[in-house]
Coordinates of C-alpha atoms in Angstrom, one line a residue:
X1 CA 29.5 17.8 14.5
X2 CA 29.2 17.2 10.8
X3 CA 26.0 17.6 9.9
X4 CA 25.4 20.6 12.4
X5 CA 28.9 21.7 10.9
X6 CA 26.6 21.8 7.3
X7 CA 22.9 22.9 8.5
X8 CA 23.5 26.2 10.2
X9 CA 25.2 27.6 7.3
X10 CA 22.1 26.7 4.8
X11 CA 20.0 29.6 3.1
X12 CA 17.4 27.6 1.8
X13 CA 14.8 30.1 3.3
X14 CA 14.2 32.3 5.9
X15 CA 12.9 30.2 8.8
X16 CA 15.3 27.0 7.8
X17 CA 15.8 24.5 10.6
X18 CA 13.3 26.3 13.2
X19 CA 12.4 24.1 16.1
X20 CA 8.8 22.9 15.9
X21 CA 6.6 25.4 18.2
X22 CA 3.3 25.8 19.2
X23 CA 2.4 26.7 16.0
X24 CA 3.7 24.1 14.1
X25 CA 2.0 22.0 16.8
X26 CA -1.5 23.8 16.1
X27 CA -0.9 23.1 12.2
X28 CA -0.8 19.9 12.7
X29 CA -3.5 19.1 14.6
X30 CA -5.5 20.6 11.9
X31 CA -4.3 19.0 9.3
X32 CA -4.7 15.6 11.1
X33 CA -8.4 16.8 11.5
X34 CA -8.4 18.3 7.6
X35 CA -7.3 14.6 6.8
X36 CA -9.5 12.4 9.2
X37 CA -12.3 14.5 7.8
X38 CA -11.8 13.6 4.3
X39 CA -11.4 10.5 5.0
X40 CA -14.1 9.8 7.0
X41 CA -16.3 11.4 4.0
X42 CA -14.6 9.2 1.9
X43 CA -15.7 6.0 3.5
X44 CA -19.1 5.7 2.0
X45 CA -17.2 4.4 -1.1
X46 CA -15.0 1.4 0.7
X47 CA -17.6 -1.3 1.9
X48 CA -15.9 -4.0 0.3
X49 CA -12.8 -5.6 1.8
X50 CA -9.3 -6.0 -0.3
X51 CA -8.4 -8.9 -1.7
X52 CA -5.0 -8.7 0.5
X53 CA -7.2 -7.4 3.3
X54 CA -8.9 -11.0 3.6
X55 CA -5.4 -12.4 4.4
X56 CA -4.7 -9.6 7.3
X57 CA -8.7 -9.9 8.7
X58 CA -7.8 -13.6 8.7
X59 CA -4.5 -13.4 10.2
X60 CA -6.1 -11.0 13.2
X61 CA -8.9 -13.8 13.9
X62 CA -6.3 -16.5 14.0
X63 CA -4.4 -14.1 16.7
X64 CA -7.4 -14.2 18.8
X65 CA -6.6 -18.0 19.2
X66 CA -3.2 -17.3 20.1
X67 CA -2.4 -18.6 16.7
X68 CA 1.2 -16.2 15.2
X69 CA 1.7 -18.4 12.2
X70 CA 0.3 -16.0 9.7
X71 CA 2.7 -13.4 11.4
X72 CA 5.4 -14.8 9.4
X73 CA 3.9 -14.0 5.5
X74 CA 1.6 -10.7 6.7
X75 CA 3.8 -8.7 9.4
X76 CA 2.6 -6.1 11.7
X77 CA 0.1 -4.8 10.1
X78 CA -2.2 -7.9 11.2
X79 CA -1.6 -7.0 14.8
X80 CA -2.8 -3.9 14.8
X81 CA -5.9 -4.9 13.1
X82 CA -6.6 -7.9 16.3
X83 CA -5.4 -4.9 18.4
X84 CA -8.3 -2.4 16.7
X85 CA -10.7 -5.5 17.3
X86 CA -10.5 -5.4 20.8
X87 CA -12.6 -2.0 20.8
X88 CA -14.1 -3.2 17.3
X89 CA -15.8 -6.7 17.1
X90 CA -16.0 -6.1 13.0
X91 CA -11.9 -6.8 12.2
X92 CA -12.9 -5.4 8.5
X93 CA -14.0 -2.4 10.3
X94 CA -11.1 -2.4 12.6
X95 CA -8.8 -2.8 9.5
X96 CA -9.8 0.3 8.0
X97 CA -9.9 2.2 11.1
X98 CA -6.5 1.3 12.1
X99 CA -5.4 2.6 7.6
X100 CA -7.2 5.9 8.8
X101 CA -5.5 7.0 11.9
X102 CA -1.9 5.9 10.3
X103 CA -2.9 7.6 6.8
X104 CA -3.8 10.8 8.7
X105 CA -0.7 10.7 11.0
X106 CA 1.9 10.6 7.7
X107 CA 1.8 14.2 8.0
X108 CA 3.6 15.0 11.2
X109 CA 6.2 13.5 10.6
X110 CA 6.2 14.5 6.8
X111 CA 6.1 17.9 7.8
X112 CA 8.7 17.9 10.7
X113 CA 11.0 16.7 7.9
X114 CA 10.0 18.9 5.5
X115 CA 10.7 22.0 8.0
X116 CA 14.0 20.4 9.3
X117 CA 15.3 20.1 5.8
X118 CA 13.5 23.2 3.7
X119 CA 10.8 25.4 5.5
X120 CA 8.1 25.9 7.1
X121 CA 6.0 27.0 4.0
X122 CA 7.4 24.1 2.2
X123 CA 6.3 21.7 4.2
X124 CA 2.8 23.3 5.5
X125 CA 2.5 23.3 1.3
X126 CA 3.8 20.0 0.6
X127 CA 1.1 18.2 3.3
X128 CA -1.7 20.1 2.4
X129 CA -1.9 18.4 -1.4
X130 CA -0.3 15.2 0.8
X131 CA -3.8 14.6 2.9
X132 CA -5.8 14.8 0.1
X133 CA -3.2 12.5 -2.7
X134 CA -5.8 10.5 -4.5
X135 CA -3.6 7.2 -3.5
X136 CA -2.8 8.1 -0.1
X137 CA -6.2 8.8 0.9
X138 CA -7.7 5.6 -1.0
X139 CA -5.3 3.0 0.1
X140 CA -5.9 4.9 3.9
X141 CA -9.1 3.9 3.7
X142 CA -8.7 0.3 2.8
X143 CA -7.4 -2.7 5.0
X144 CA -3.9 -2.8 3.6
X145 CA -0.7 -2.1 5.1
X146 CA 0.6 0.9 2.8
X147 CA -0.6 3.8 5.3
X148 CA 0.5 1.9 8.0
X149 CA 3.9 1.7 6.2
X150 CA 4.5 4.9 5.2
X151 CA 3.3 6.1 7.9
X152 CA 5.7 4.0 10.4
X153 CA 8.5 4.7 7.5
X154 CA 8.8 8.1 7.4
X155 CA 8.6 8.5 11.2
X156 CA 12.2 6.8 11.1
X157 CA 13.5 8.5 8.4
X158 CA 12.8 12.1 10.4
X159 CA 14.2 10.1 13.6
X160 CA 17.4 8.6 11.5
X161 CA 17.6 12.4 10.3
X162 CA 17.6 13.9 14.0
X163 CA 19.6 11.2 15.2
X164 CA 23.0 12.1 13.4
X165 CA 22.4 15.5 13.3
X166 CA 21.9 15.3 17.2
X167 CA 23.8 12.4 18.0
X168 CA 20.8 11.6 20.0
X169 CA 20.2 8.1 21.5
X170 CA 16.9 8.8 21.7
X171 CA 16.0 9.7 18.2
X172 CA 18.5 6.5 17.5
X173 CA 16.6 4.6 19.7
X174 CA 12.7 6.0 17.7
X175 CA 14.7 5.5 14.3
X176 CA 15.3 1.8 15.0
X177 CA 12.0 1.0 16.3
X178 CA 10.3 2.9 13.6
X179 CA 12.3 1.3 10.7
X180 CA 12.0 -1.9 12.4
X181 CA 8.3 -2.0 12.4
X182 CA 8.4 -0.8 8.7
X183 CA 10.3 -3.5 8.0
X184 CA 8.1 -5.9 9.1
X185 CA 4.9 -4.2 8.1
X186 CA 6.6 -4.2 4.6
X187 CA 9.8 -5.5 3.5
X188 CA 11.1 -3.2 1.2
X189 CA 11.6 -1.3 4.4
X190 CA 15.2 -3.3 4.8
X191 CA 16.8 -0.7 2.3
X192 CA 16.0 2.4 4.7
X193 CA 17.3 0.6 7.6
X194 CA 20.4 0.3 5.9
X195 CA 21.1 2.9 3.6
X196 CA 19.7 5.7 5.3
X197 CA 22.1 6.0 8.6
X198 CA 25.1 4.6 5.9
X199 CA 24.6 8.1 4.1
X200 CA 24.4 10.2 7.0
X201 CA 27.5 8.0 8.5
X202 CA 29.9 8.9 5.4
X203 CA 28.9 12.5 5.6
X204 CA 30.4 12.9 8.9
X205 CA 32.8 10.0 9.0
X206 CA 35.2 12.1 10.7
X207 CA 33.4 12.2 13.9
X208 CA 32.4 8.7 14.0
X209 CA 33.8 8.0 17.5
X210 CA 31.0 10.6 18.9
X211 CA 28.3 8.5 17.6
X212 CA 29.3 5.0 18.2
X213 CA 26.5 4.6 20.9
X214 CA 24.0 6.5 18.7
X215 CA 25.0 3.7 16.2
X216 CA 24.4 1.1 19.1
X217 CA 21.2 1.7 20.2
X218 CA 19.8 2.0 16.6
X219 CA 21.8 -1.0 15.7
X220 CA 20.3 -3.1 19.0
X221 CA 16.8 -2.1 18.5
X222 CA 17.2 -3.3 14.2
X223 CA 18.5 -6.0 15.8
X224 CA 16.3 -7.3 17.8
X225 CA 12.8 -6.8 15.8
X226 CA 14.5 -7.9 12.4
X227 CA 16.0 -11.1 13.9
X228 CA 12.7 -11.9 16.0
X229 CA 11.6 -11.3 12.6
X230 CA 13.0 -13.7 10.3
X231 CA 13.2 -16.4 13.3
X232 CA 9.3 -16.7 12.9
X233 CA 9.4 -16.5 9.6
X234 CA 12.1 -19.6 9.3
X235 CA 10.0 -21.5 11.8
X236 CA 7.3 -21.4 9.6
X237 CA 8.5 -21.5 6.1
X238 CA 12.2 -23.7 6.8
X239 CA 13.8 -21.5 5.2
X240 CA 16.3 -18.3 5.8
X241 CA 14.7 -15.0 4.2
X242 CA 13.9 -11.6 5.3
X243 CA 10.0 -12.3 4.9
X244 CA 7.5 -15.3 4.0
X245 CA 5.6 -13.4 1.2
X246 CA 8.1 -12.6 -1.1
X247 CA 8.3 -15.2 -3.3
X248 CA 4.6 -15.6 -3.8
X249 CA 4.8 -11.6 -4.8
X250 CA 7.8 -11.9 -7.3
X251 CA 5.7 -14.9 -9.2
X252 CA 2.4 -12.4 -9.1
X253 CA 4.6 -9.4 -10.9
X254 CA 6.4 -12.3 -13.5
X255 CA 2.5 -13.4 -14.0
X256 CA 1.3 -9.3 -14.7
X257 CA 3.9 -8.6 -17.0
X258 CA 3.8 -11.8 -19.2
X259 CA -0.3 -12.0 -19.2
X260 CA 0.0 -16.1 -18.1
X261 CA -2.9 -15.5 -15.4
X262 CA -3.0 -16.9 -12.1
X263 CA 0.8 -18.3 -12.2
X264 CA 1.0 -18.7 -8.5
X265 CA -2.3 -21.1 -8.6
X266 CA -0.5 -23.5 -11.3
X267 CA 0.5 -26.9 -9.5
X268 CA 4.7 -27.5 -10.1
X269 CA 5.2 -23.2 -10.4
X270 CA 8.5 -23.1 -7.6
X271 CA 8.4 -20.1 -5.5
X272 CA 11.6 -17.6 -6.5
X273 CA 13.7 -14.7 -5.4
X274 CA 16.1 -11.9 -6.5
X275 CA 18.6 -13.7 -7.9
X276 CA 16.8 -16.4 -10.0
X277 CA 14.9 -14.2 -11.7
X278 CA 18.0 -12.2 -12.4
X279 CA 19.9 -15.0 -13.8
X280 CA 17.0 -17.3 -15.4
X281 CA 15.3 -14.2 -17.0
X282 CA 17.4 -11.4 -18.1
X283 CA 15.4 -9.9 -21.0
X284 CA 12.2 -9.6 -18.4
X285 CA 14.5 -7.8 -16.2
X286 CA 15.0 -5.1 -19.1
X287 CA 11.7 -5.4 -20.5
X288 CA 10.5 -4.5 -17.4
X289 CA 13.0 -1.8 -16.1
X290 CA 11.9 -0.2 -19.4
X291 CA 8.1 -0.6 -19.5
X292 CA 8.0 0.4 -15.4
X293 CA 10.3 4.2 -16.4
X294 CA 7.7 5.0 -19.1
X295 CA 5.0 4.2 -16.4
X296 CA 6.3 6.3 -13.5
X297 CA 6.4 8.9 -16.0
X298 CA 2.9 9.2 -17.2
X299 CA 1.5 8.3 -13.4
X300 CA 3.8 9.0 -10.5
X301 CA 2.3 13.3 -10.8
X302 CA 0.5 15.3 -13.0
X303 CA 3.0 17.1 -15.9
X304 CA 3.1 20.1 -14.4
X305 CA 4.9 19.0 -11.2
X306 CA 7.1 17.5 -13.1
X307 CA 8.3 20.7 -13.2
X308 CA 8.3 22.0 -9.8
X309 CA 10.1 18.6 -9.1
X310 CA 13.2 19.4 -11.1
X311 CA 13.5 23.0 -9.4
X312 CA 13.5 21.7 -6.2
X313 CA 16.0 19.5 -6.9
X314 CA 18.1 21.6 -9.0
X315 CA 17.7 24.7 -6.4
X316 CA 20.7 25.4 -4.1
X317 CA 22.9 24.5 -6.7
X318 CA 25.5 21.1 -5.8
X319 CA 26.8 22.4 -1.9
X320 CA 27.4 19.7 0.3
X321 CA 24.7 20.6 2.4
X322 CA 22.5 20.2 -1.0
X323 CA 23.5 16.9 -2.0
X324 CA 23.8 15.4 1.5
X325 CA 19.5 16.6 1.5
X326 CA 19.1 15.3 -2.0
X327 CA 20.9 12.1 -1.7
X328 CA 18.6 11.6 1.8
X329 CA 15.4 12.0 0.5
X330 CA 16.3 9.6 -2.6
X331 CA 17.3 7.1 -0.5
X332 CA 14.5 7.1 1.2
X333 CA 12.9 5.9 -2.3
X334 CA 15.3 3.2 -2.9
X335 CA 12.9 0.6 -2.4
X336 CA 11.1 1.8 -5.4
X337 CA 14.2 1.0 -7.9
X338 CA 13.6 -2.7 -6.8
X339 CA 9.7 -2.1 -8.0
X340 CA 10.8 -0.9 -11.1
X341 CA 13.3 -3.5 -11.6
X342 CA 11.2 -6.5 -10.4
X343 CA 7.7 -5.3 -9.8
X344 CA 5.2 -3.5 -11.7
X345 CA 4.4 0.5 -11.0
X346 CA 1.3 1.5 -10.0
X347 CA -0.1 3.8 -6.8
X348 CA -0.3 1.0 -4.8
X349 CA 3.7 0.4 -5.0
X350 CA 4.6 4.4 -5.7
X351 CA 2.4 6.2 -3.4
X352 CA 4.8 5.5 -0.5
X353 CA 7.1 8.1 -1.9
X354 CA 4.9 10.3 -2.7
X355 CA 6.2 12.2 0.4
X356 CA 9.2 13.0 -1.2
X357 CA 8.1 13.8 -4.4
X358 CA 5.8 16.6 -3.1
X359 CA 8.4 18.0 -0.2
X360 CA 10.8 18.8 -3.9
X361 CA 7.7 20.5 -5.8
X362 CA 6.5 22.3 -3.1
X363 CA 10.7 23.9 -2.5
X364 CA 10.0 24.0 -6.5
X365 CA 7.3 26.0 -5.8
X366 CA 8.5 28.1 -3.2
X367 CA 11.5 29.2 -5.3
X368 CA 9.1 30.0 -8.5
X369 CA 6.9 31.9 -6.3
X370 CA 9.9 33.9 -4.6
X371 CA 11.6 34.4 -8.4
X372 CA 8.3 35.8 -9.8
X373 CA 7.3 38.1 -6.9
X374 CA 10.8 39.7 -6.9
X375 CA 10.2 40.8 -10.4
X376 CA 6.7 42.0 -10.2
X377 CA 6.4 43.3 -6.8
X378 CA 7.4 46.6 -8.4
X379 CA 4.3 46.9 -10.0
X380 CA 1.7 45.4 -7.6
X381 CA -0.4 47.9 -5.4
X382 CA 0.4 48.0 -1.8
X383 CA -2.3 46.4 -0.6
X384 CA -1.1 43.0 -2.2
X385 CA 2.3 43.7 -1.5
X386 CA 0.9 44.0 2.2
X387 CA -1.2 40.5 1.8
X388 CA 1.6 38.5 -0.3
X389 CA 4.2 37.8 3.2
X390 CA 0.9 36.9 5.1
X391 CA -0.6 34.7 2.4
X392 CA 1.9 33.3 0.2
X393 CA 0.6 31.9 -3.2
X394 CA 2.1 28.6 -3.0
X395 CA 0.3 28.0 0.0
X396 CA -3.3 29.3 -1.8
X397 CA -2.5 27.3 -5.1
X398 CA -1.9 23.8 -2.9
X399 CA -4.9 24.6 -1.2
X400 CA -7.2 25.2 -4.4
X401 CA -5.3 22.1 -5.8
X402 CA -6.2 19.9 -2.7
X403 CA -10.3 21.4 -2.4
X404 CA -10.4 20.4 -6.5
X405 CA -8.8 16.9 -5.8
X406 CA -10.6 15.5 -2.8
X407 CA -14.0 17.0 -3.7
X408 CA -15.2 14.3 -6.2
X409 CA -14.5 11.8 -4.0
X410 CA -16.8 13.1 -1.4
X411 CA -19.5 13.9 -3.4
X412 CA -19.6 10.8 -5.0
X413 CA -21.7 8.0 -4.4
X414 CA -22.3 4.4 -5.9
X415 CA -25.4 3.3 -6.7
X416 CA -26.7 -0.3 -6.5
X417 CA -29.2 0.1 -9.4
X418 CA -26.1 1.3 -11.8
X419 CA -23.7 -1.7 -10.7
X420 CA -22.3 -4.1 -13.5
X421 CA -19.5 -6.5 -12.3
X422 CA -17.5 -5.6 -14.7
X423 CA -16.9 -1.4 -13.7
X424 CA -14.8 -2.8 -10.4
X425 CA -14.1 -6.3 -11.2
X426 CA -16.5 -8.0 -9.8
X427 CA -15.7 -6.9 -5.7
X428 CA -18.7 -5.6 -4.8
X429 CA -20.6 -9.2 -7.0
X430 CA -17.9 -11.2 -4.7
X431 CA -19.2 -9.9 -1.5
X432 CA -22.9 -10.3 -2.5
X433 CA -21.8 -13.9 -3.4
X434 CA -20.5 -14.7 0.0
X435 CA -23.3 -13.0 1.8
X436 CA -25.6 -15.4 -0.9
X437 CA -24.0 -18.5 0.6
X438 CA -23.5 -17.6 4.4
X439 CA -27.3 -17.2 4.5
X440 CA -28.4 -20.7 2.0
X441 CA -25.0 -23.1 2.2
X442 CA -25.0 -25.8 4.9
X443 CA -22.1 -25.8 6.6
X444 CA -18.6 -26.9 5.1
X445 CA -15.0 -26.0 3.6
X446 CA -15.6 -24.3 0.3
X447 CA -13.5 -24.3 -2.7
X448 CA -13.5 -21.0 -4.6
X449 CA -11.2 -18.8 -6.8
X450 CA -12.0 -15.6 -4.7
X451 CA -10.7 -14.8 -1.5
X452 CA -13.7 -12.2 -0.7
X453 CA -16.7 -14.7 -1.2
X454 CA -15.1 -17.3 1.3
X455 CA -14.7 -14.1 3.4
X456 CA -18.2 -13.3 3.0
X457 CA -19.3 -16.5 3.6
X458 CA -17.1 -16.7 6.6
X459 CA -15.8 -20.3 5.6
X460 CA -12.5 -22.3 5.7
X461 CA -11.6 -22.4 2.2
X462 CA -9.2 -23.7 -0.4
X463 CA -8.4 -21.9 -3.5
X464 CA -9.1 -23.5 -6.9
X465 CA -5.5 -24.3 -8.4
X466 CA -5.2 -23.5 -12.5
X467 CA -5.2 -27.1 -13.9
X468 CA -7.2 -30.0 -15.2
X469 CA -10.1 -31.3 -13.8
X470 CA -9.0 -34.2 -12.1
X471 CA -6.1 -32.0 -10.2
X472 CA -8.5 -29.8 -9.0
X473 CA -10.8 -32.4 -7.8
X474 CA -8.1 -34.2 -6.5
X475 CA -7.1 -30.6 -4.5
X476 CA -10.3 -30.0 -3.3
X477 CA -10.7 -33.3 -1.7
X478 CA -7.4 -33.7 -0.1
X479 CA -7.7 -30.1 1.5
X480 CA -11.0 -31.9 2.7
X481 CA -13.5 -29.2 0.6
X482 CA -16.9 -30.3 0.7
X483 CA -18.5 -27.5 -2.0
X484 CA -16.4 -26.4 -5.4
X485 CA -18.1 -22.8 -6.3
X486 CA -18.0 -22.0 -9.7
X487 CA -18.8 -18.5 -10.5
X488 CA -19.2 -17.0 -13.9
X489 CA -15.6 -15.0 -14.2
X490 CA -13.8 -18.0 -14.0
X491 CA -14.6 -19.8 -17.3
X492 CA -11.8 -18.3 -18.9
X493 CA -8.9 -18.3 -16.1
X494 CA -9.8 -21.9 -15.0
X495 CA -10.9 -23.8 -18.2
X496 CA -9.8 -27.3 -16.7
X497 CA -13.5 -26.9 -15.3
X498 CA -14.5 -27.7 -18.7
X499 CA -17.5 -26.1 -20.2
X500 CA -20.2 -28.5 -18.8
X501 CA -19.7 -26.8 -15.5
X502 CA -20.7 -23.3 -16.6
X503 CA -23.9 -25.0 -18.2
X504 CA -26.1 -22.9 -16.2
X505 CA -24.6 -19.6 -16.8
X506 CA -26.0 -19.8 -20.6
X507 CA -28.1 -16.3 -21.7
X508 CA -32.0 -17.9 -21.6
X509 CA -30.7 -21.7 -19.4
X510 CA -32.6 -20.2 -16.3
X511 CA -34.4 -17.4 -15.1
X512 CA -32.7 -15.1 -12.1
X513 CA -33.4 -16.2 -8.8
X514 CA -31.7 -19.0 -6.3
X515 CA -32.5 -22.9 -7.2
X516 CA -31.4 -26.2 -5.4
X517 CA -30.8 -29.5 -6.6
X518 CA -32.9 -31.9 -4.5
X519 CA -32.2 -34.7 -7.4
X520 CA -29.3 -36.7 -4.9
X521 CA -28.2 -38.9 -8.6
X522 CA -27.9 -35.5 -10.6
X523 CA -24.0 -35.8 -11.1
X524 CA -22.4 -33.1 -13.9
X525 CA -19.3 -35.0 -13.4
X526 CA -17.9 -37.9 -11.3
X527 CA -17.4 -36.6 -8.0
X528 CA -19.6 -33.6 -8.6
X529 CA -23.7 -32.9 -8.1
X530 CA -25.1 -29.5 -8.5
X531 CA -26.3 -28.6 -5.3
X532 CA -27.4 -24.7 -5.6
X533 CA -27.5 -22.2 -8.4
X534 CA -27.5 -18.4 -7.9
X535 CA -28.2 -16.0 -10.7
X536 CA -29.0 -12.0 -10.8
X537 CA -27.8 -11.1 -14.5
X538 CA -26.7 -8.6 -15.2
X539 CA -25.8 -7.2 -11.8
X540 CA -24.1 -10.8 -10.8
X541 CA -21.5 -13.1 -12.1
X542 CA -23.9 -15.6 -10.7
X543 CA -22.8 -19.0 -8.7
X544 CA -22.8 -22.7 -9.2
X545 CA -22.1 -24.6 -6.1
X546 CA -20.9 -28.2 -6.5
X547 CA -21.3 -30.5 -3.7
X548 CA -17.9 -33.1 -4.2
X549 CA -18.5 -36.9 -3.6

């Protein structure tokens, strides 16, 4: 077979392509435990929900009542949270829980690739600094979908791998249902469930025949989670597209990179795709390609891997065997030239190929190591030239590198009495906000500009859209809002409020503490009578709640 016709022959190192053993097995198992440990120890520092999280939590309560609507913009990630609520009542809880065991997981089948493709002490190496990654431990300890993605991604990519090497139904049968649920977790995923069996099909296009029901049963399994897929997603949106929330997230990206704030929330802005953007804005397609390259640079890795990266592509010179690994792993990080393009980088959007990146440094480090022993092994005593087969320093420095990376997270430890809004944008203030009006608001619909008070305050809501006064009371009483909540970090990204609304939050207007409006013909505005005020400077942004008429 082709790609057993160019494995074998590989001297990448000396235990190349062994079959995983008891001892890979016991490795890892304790690196899963190395990684749930730090990760559990790391949790002290995540007690307030995601913005995006509020939308999954939300989507998992509304699948308690049977209700898959929500399926259609947030995926599978939302299911497994309403799955993890089943055993815990707290979906917030459940959420992160479910972001643990996937983060944690990423290493098995990170390092069965990493062994199939380089060593065993590349990818024992490469994993060890991967568990402790600043942004694939933090965002595996928040209730997103990016563990659970990469997580679910590179499972298929080490089944797509196995399964034209093999010719294995089996693996085919894994890749597809791995990819698939990638896919719908997040939909970058599209590009590996294409691109990734098209490479490995070219390389042994000459034996095609043998694989055509490999191809089949990946191709069935695609097949049926994608379509199921984008059938819910066109029953719910009336249109034909590969997922519900991609619009919303290409007018976000347009809004970061030209600094016009809250875009989405203007009243008129048309959602877009691809293609418009690519026509209708050209010079933000370059712009951004060229701000997003300088970006990667400076925060994808630390300068010195950058480095290690390059010899572990460069090493093994340009072989077939080579290229057809090199051109594998990159395509698994095609999704990230549409971030580049489109998007904006940061660890949230890179870390899922951080993988990749580390398998290359740590081959980049195993070559360094093996070139710098060879010349000074001469001159070493025995004992270390006993100890250095055993204990290979590649191995030491990833673990010294991972104890000094994961240790200030553990050790650290927020404190209430130090808190200003401002050193975490205002998430912890949001949640004490919603808590604030869960325990004093009557009930009712709110109206608010942040997703994590109405969670707090465990209200429907409606979110405050970025125009005049008049549309937004006009919004708020057609999506039948009975409180508007004005809170002190709005005055500058909603200013159709107008000024006489933020009255309250003047330095010296009130003292801290919570008042009510008992005054029924106290009206601000037409339509609008103060009904609570909430102030804690300088810890809080404070609240003004509006009751609407």
């Amino acid at each position: 077979m082709a790609l057993n016709r160019f494995l074998p022959e590989m001297e990448l190192s000396g235990d190349n392509r062994l079959l995983p053993t008891k001892k890979d097995a016991l490795l890892m198992a304790a690196m899963v435990a190395v990684g749930l440990a730090v990760r559990l120890l790391s949790l002290h520092n995540y007690d307030v929900i995601s913005v995006d999280g509020t939308a999954y939590v939300g989507v998992a309560r509304s699948l308690r009542n049977f209700d898959f609507s929500g399926l259609a913009s947030y995926g599978f990630y939302p299911v497994l949270v309403w799955l993890g609520g089943m055993i815990i009542p707290d979906l917030e809880t459940a959420g992160r829980i479910v972001s643990v065991i996937f983060g944690v997981l990423l290493c098995v089948p990170v390092y069965l690739l990493g062994m199939e493709l380089f060593s065993r002490r590349t990818a024992v190496a490469a994993c060890t600094v991967m568990i402790v990654w600043p942004s694939l431990r933090h965002w595996s300890c928040e209730v997103m979908t990016q563990s659970t993605y990469v997580t679910l991604a590179f499972a298929g990519i080490y089944c797509v791998w196995r399964m034209m090497r093999n010719a294995s139904i089996r693996d085919a049968i894994l890749a597809g249902f791995f990819l698939s649920l990638a896919y719908v977790t997040r939909t970058e995923a599209i590009l590996l469930v294409v691109l990734l069996p098209l490479l490995l099909l070219i390389a042994c296009r000459r034996e095609l025949k043998a694989r055509v029901s490999v191809l089949a049963a990946y191709a069935t399994v695609i097949a049926v989670i994608v379509s199921a897929n984008i059938l819910l997603v066109h029953h719910s949106t009336g249109t034909w597209q590969l997922a519900g929330k991609t619009s919303v997230a290409l007018i976000d990206a347009i809004a970061y990179i030209r600094q016009i704030p809250d875009l989405n929330y203007i009243p008129g802005v048309q959602p877009t795709s691809y293609l418009e953007i690519l026509l209708e804005f050209p010079s933000f397609i370059v712009t951004n390609t060229g701000k997003n390259i300088v970006q990667l640079l400076k925060t994808l890795i630390p300068f010195p891997f950058w480095g290690l990266l390059v010899i572990g592509l460069a090493v093994g010179g340009f072989s077939p065997q080579r290229n057809l690994i090199r051109l594998f792993l990159l395509a698994a990080c095609a999704p990230l030239a549409v971030i580049i393009v489109y998007y904006y980088v940061g660890p949230e959007y890179t870390q899922p190929y951080i993988p990749v990146v580390l398998l290359f440094c740590a081959e980049g480090l195993r070559v360094t190591e093996t070139f710098v022993v060879s010349r000074l092994r001469c001159s070493w005593p025995p004992v270390v030239k006993q100890w250095l087969p055993y204990n290979p320093v590649m191995l030491a420095a990833a673990l010294v590198f991972a104890v000094i990376t994961v240790s200030p997270t553990i050790l650290e430890r927020s404190s209430a009495t130090e808190y200003l809004p401002e050193s975490d944008g205002g998430r912890r203030d949001q949640k004490n906000l919603g808590l604030v009006l869960k325990k004093n608001l009557p009930s009712g619909k709110i109206m608010t500009r942040w997703s994590r008070i109405a969670f707090y305050s465990e209200r429907e809501w409606a979110n405050i859209p970025n125009t005049d006064y008049d549309g937004i009371l006009t919004a708020a009483r057609r999506a039948g809002a009975r409180f508007l909540i004005v809170d002190g970090g709005l005055y500058d990204i909603r200013p159709g409020l107008g000024e006489d609304l933020f009255q309250p939050f003047v330095p010296g207007a009130l003292p801290n503490g919570i008042f009510f409006n008992n005054d029924k013909k106290n009206f601000v505005k037409p339509g609008l009578r103060p009904f609570m005020i909430y102030l804690n400077s300088p810890t809080s942004m404070g609240v003004i709640v509006y009751e609407i008429f």
